[in-house]
PDB file of C-alpha atoms in Angstrom:
ATOM      1  CA  MET B   4      56.308  75.079 124.225  1.00 51.00           C
ATOM      2  CA  GLY B   5      58.790  77.972 124.432  1.00 54.00           C
ATOM      3  CA  PRO B   6      58.438  81.402 125.978  1.00 58.00           C
ATOM      4  CA  ARG B   7      55.116  82.922 126.843  1.00 62.00           C
ATOM      5  CA  ILE B   8      54.080  86.513 126.580  1.00 64.00           C
ATOM      6  CA  HIS B   9      54.176  88.023 130.040  1.00 59.00           C
ATOM      7  CA  GLY B  10      51.110  90.061 130.947  1.00 57.00           C
ATOM      8  CA  ALA B  11      52.865  92.204 133.549  1.00 52.00           C
ATOM      9  CA  CYS B  12      54.576  94.202 130.809  1.00 61.00           C
ATOM     10  CA  ALA B  13      51.228  95.789 129.974  1.00 44.00           C
ATOM     11  CA  ALA B  14      50.840  97.450 133.391  1.00 42.00           C
ATOM     12  CA  ALA B  15      49.934 101.092 132.819  1.00 35.00           C
ATOM     13  CA  ASP B  16      51.875 102.705 135.657  1.00 34.00           C
ATOM     14  CA  VAL B  17      55.237 101.030 135.183  1.00 35.00           C
ATOM     15  CA  THR B  18      57.985 103.348 133.951  1.00 36.00           C
ATOM     16  CA  ARG B  19      61.297 102.367 132.413  1.00 39.00           C
ATOM     17  CA  ALA B  20      63.102 104.063 135.286  1.00 38.00           C
ATOM     18  CA  SER B  21      61.439 101.761 137.782  1.00 38.00           C
ATOM     19  CA  ARG B  22      61.944  98.613 135.698  1.00 41.00           C
ATOM     20  CA  LYS B  23      64.799  96.273 136.340  1.00 44.00           C
ATOM     21  CA  THR B  24      66.122  93.696 133.949  1.00 45.00           C
ATOM     22  CA  ARG B  25      64.383  90.361 134.255  1.00 45.00           C
ATOM     23  CA  ARG B  26      65.784  87.080 135.493  1.00 46.00           C
ATOM     24  CA  VAL B  27      66.517  84.428 132.923  1.00 44.00           C
ATOM     25  CA  PRO B  28      65.347  80.978 133.997  1.00 44.00           C
ATOM     26  CA  ARG B  29      68.084  78.395 133.957  1.00 45.00           C
ATOM     27  CA  LYS B  30      67.371  75.246 131.998  1.00 43.00           C
ATOM     28  CA  ALA B  31      67.132  72.047 133.956  1.00 42.00           C
ATOM     29  CA  ALA B  32      70.065  69.703 133.523  1.00 41.00           C
ATOM     30  CA  HIS B  33      69.592  66.031 132.738  1.00 43.00           C
ATOM     31  CA  SER B  34      71.389  65.084 135.932  1.00 43.00           C
ATOM     32  CA  GLN B  35      70.826  66.314 139.473  1.00 44.00           C
ATOM     33  CA  PRO B  36      70.979  70.110 139.619  1.00 45.00           C
ATOM     34  CA  GLN B  37      74.194  71.352 141.122  1.00 46.00           C
ATOM     35  CA  PRO B  38      74.431  74.668 142.933  1.00 43.00           C
ATOM     36  CA  ALA B  39      75.976  77.270 140.676  1.00 46.00           C
ATOM     37  CA  GLU B  40      79.435  78.300 141.721  1.00 49.00           C
ATOM     38  CA  PRO B  41      79.895  82.039 141.796  1.00 43.00           C
ATOM     39  CA  GLN B  42      82.046  83.251 138.952  1.00 43.00           C
ATOM     40  CA  PRO B  43      84.561  85.955 139.643  1.00 45.00           C
ATOM     41  CA  ALA B  44      83.719  89.269 138.049  1.00 45.00           C
ATOM     42  CA  ILE B  45      85.789  90.230 135.052  1.00 46.00           C
ATOM     43  CA  ARG B  46      88.270  92.874 136.153  1.00 45.00           C
ATOM     44  CA  HIS B  47      89.595  95.494 133.809  1.00 47.00           C
ATOM     45  CA  ASP B  48      92.297  98.061 134.298  1.00 52.00           C
ATOM     46  CA  ASP B  49      89.607 100.719 134.567  1.00 51.00           C
ATOM     47  CA  GLY B  50      88.519  99.471 137.992  1.00 52.00           C
ATOM     48  CA  PRO B  51      85.281  98.189 139.499  1.00 53.00           C
ATOM     49  CA  LEU B  52      82.947 100.323 137.362  1.00 54.00           C
ATOM     50  CA  THR B  53      83.594  98.099 134.354  1.00 55.00           C
ATOM     51  CA  ASP B  54      83.047  94.664 135.901  1.00 68.00           C
ATOM     52  CA  ALA B  55      79.286  94.648 136.474  1.00 82.00           C
ATOM     53  CA  TYR B  56      78.592  92.582 133.348  1.00 89.00           C
ATOM     54  CA  ARG B  57      79.884  89.120 132.460  1.00 91.00           C
ATOM     55  CA  PRO B  58      80.034  88.557 128.693  1.00 92.00           C
ATOM     56  CA  VAL B  59      78.323  85.386 127.501  1.00 94.00           C
ATOM     57  CA  ARG B  60      78.710  85.598 123.716  1.00 96.00           C
ATOM     58  CA  ALA B  61      78.376  87.902 120.750  1.00 96.00           C
ATOM     59  CA  ILE B  62      74.957  87.999 119.088  1.00 96.00           C
ATOM     60  CA  VAL B  63      74.097  89.496 115.708  1.00 95.00           C
ATOM     61  CA  PRO B  64      70.952  89.955 113.611  1.00 92.00           C
ATOM     62  CA  PRO B  65      68.752  88.092 112.784  1.00 91.00           C
ATOM     63  CA  GLU B  66      69.171  86.455 116.202  1.00 93.00           C
ATOM     64  CA  THR B  67      68.614  89.854 117.809  1.00 93.00           C
ATOM     65  CA  PRO B  68      67.541  93.230 116.413  1.00 94.00           C
ATOM     66  CA  ILE B  69      70.799  95.008 117.321  1.00 94.00           C
ATOM     67  CA  GLY B  70      74.099  93.140 117.476  1.00 94.00           C
ATOM     68  CA  GLY B  71      76.103  93.258 120.674  1.00 95.00           C
ATOM     69  CA  ILE B  72      77.421  91.199 123.545  1.00 95.00           C
ATOM     70  CA  LEU B  73      74.914  89.071 125.434  1.00 96.00           C
ATOM     71  CA  SER B  74      75.923  89.579 129.069  1.00 95.00           C
ATOM     72  CA  ARG B  75      74.940  88.660 132.597  1.00 93.00           C
ATOM     73  CA  ALA B  76      74.600  90.994 135.530  1.00 85.00           C
ATOM     74  CA  GLY B  77      74.011  88.529 138.347  1.00 83.00           C
ATOM     75  CA  ASP B  78      70.947  86.545 137.238  1.00 84.00           C
ATOM     76  CA  ASP B  79      69.824  89.214 134.761  1.00 86.00           C
ATOM     77  CA  ILE B  80      70.711  89.080 131.089  1.00 91.00           C
ATOM     78  CA  VAL B  81      71.165  92.105 128.825  1.00 95.00           C
ATOM     79  CA  VAL B  82      72.819  93.084 125.549  1.00 96.00           C
ATOM     80  CA  LEU B  83      75.751  95.498 125.602  1.00 96.00           C
ATOM     81  CA  VAL B  84      76.072  97.570 122.427  1.00 96.00           C
ATOM     82  CA  ASP B  85      78.833 100.080 121.718  1.00 95.00           C
ATOM     83  CA  ALA B  86      77.103 103.424 122.299  1.00 95.00           C
ATOM     84  CA  GLY B  87      79.129 104.926 119.441  1.00 93.00           C
ATOM     85  CA  GLU B  88      77.374 102.583 117.001  1.00 93.00           C
ATOM     86  CA  LEU B  89      73.972 103.879 118.114  1.00 93.00           C
ATOM     87  CA  THR B  90      74.505 107.627 117.748  1.00 91.00           C
ATOM     88  CA  ALA B  91      71.750 108.039 115.127  1.00 90.00           C
ATOM     89  CA  TRP B  92      69.457 105.351 116.589  1.00 91.00           C
ATOM     90  CA  PRO B  93      66.009 106.771 117.514  1.00 91.00           C
ATOM     91  CA  GLY B  94      65.762 104.462 120.550  1.00 91.00           C
ATOM     92  CA  TRP B  95      67.710 106.955 122.681  1.00 92.00           C
ATOM     93  CA  GLY B  96      64.640 109.182 122.812  1.00 90.00           C
ATOM     94  CA  PHE B  97      62.371 106.527 124.312  1.00 92.00           C
ATOM     95  CA  THR B  98      63.875 105.840 127.734  1.00 90.00           C
ATOM     96  CA  ASP B  99      60.478 106.425 129.394  1.00 90.00           C
ATOM     97  CA  ALA B 100      58.588 104.165 126.968  1.00 91.00           C
ATOM     98  CA  GLN B 101      57.377 100.758 128.063  1.00 93.00           C
ATOM     99  CA  HIS B 102      56.945  99.166 124.635  1.00 95.00           C
ATOM    100  CA  VAL B 103      59.697 100.748 122.518  1.00 95.00           C
ATOM    101  CA  LEU B 104      63.242  99.406 122.826  1.00 95.00           C
ATOM    102  CA  ALA B 105      65.515 101.908 124.570  1.00 95.00           C
ATOM    103  CA  PRO B 106      68.648 101.711 126.727  1.00 95.00           C
ATOM    104  CA  LEU B 107      68.167 100.683 130.338  1.00 94.00           C
ATOM    105  CA  ASP B 108      71.511 102.164 131.311  1.00 93.00           C
ATOM    106  CA  LEU B 109      75.007 103.033 130.082  1.00 92.00           C
ATOM    107  CA  ALA B 110      77.984 100.915 131.107  1.00 91.00           C
ATOM    108  CA  ARG B 111      81.564 102.114 131.177  1.00 88.00           C
ATOM    109  CA  ARG B 112      84.175  99.895 129.554  1.00 86.00           C
ATOM    110  CA  ALA B 113      87.763 100.208 128.476  1.00 84.00           C
ATOM    111  CA  GLY B 114      87.741 102.522 125.483  1.00 87.00           C
ATOM    112  CA  GLY B 115      84.192 103.825 125.703  1.00 91.00           C
ATOM    113  CA  HIS B 116      80.650 103.140 126.809  1.00 94.00           C
ATOM    114  CA  ASP B 117      78.041 100.509 126.053  1.00 95.00           C
ATOM    115  CA  ALA B 118      74.295 100.977 125.897  1.00 95.00           C
ATOM    116  CA  VAL B 119      72.637  98.360 128.111  1.00 96.00           C
ATOM    117  CA  LEU B 120      69.597  97.039 126.243  1.00 96.00           C
ATOM    118  CA  PRO B 121      67.020  94.446 127.233  1.00 95.00           C
ATOM    119  CA  TRP B 122      67.640  91.146 125.469  1.00 96.00           C
ATOM    120  CA  CYS B 123      65.171  90.832 122.600  1.00 96.00           C
ATOM    121  CA  SER B 124      65.144  87.084 122.177  1.00 94.00           C
ATOM    122  CA  GLU B 125      62.562  86.510 119.441  1.00 95.00           C
ATOM    123  CA  ARG B 126      60.569  88.413 116.841  1.00 95.00           C
ATOM    124  CA  VAL B 127      56.854  88.479 117.591  1.00 95.00           C
ATOM    125  CA  ASP B 128      55.953  87.164 114.107  1.00 93.00           C
ATOM    126  CA  VAL B 129      58.339  84.211 114.554  1.00 94.00           C
ATOM    127  CA  PHE B 130      56.872  83.489 118.006  1.00 95.00           C
ATOM    128  CA  LEU B 131      53.327  83.526 116.623  1.00 95.00           C
ATOM    129  CA  GLY B 132      54.310  81.293 113.686  1.00 95.00           C
ATOM    130  CA  ARG B 133      55.977  78.803 116.017  1.00 95.00           C
ATOM    131  CA  ARG B 134      52.928  78.672 118.259  1.00 95.00           C
ATOM    132  CA  ARG B 135      50.642  78.261 115.230  1.00 94.00           C
ATOM    133  CA  ALA B 136      52.805  75.438 113.839  1.00 95.00           C
ATOM    134  CA  ALA B 137      52.720  73.676 117.209  1.00 96.00           C
ATOM    135  CA  SER B 138      48.919  74.034 117.385  1.00 95.00           C
ATOM    136  CA  ALA B 139      49.401  75.887 120.668  1.00 94.00           C
ATOM    137  CA  PRO B 140      47.008  78.832 120.533  1.00 92.00           C
ATOM    138  CA  LEU B 141      47.675  81.936 122.570  1.00 93.00           C
ATOM    139  CA  GLY B 142      45.932  82.203 125.903  1.00 94.00           C
ATOM    140  CA  GLY B 143      43.528  85.033 126.652  1.00 94.00           C
ATOM    141  CA  GLY B 144      46.121  86.912 128.715  1.00 93.00           C
ATOM    142  CA  GLU B 145      48.707  86.606 125.944  1.00 93.00           C
ATOM    143  CA  ILE B 146      46.276  87.970 123.355  1.00 94.00           C
ATOM    144  CA  VAL B 147      45.384  90.944 125.555  1.00 95.00           C
ATOM    145  CA  THR B 148      49.070  91.623 126.316  1.00 94.00           C
ATOM    146  CA  LEU B 149      49.983  91.550 122.620  1.00 94.00           C
ATOM    147  CA  ALA B 150      47.105  93.834 121.657  1.00 94.00           C
ATOM    148  CA  VAL B 151      47.640  96.366 124.450  1.00 95.00           C
ATOM    149  CA  SER B 152      51.434  96.361 123.977  1.00 94.00           C
ATOM    150  CA  ALA B 153      51.076  96.918 120.227  1.00 92.00           C
ATOM    151  CA  LEU B 154      48.675  99.826 120.718  1.00 93.00           C
ATOM    152  CA  ARG B 155      50.819 101.420 123.423  1.00 94.00           C
ATOM    153  CA  GLY B 156      54.047 100.809 121.521  1.00 92.00           C
ATOM    154  CA  ALA B 157      52.652 102.350 118.342  1.00 90.00           C
ATOM    155  CA  ALA B 158      51.464 105.397 120.304  1.00 90.00           C
ATOM    156  CA  GLU B 159      54.845 105.690 122.070  1.00 92.00           C
ATOM    157  CA  ALA B 160      56.777 105.334 118.803  1.00 89.00           C
ATOM    158  CA  HIS B 161      54.699 108.161 117.295  1.00 86.00           C
ATOM    159  CA  SER B 162      55.015 110.492 120.303  1.00 82.00           C
ATOM    160  CA  GLY B 163      56.573 113.854 119.446  1.00 68.00           C
ATOM    161  CA  ARG B 164      56.152 113.373 115.683  1.00 69.00           C
ATOM    162  CA  GLY B 165      54.345 115.931 113.582  1.00 63.00           C
ATOM    163  CA  GLY B 166      51.213 114.960 111.664  1.00 65.00           C
ATOM    164  CA  ASP B 167      53.088 114.817 108.354  1.00 71.00           C
ATOM    165  CA  ALA B 168      56.061 112.849 109.703  1.00 74.00           C
ATOM    166  CA  PRO B 169      56.418 109.338 108.286  1.00 77.00           C
ATOM    167  CA  SER B 170      55.623 106.421 110.540  1.00 81.00           C
ATOM    168  CA  PRO B 171      58.614 104.984 112.378  1.00 85.00           C
ATOM    169  CA  THR B 172      59.798 101.699 110.885  1.00 85.00           C
ATOM    170  CA  GLY B 173      61.151  98.616 112.560  1.00 89.00           C
ATOM    171  CA  ALA B 174      59.942  95.302 113.952  1.00 92.00           C
ATOM    172  CA  TRP B 175      58.178  93.919 116.997  1.00 94.00           C
ATOM    173  CA  TRP B 176      60.255  91.704 119.300  1.00 96.00           C
ATOM    174  CA  LEU B 177      59.732  89.880 122.593  1.00 96.00           C
ATOM    175  CA  THR B 178      62.172  90.576 125.391  1.00 94.00           C
ATOM    176  CA  ASP B 179      63.458  87.618 127.380  1.00 92.00           C
ATOM    177  CA  ALA B 180      60.801  88.553 129.964  1.00 91.00           C
ATOM    178  CA  GLY B 181      58.077  88.090 127.325  1.00 92.00           C
ATOM    179  CA  CYS B 182      57.275  91.781 126.866  1.00 94.00           C
ATOM    180  CA  PRO B 183      56.503  92.910 123.285  1.00 95.00           C
ATOM    181  CA  VAL B 184      58.573  95.963 122.240  1.00 95.00           C
ATOM    182  CA  PHE B 185      58.882  97.920 119.006  1.00 94.00           C
ATOM    183  CA  VAL B 186      62.479  98.168 117.781  1.00 94.00           C
ATOM    184  CA  HIS B 187      63.325 101.095 115.499  1.00 90.00           C
ATOM    185  CA  ALA B 188      65.180 100.154 112.312  1.00 84.00           C
ATOM    186  CA  GLU B 189      65.884 101.839 108.987  1.00 73.00           C
ATOM    187  CA  SER B 190      63.778  99.247 107.216  1.00 67.00           C
ATOM    188  CA  GLY B 191      60.831  97.201 108.330  1.00 63.00           C
ATOM    189  CA  ASP B 192      57.143  97.654 108.925  1.00 68.00           C
ATOM    190  CA  ALA B 193      55.517 100.786 110.280  1.00 65.00           C
ATOM    191  CA  ALA B 194      55.107 100.753 114.067  1.00 64.00           C
ATOM    192  CA  GLU B 195      51.326 100.594 113.792  1.00 67.00           C
ATOM    193  CA  ALA B 196      51.513  97.428 111.650  1.00 67.00           C
ATOM    194  CA  GLY B 197      51.712  95.473 114.909  1.00 57.00           C
ATOM    195  CA  ALA B 198      48.690  97.261 116.255  1.00 54.00           C
TER     196      ALA B 198
END
């Protein structure tokens, strides 16, 4: 059936600072599951501060809203994006938001820094279309989570804007944990279109 929308992302008192990246479930193998062998951390000349993330592969739009390197930090999965490429990105101002994409952290690497972003694995409209095509309606909890997340995300995306300021544009995505987030982009729908 695919991913489900996770209701815990709608909790009112959760702050980005207290959130951790989510675990990515491993897919079952066709044969007997074998215990995973620990992989050695990638070492760089810069020392241990740069080896917290293991690159998996490069990802680019439309597979993800912002291209970067899909990476593992233990069992967690994130996207590392060159911070220099995001200098004008509005997401930097939303680190306390729950439903607007913003960096979780900064990671040092040889030659610069990477913004550590949650992995946005699927657009909300694509998810809904897939569920509709499979005749798999959303459950009550999923509907409430989508509605509350859209309202909160639209309010968060508008915070600090004057009354005459244009609506922020972008798209709604699901993180790998199933949490709907608004992702700022130069083109796209207004934030409140999801609400």
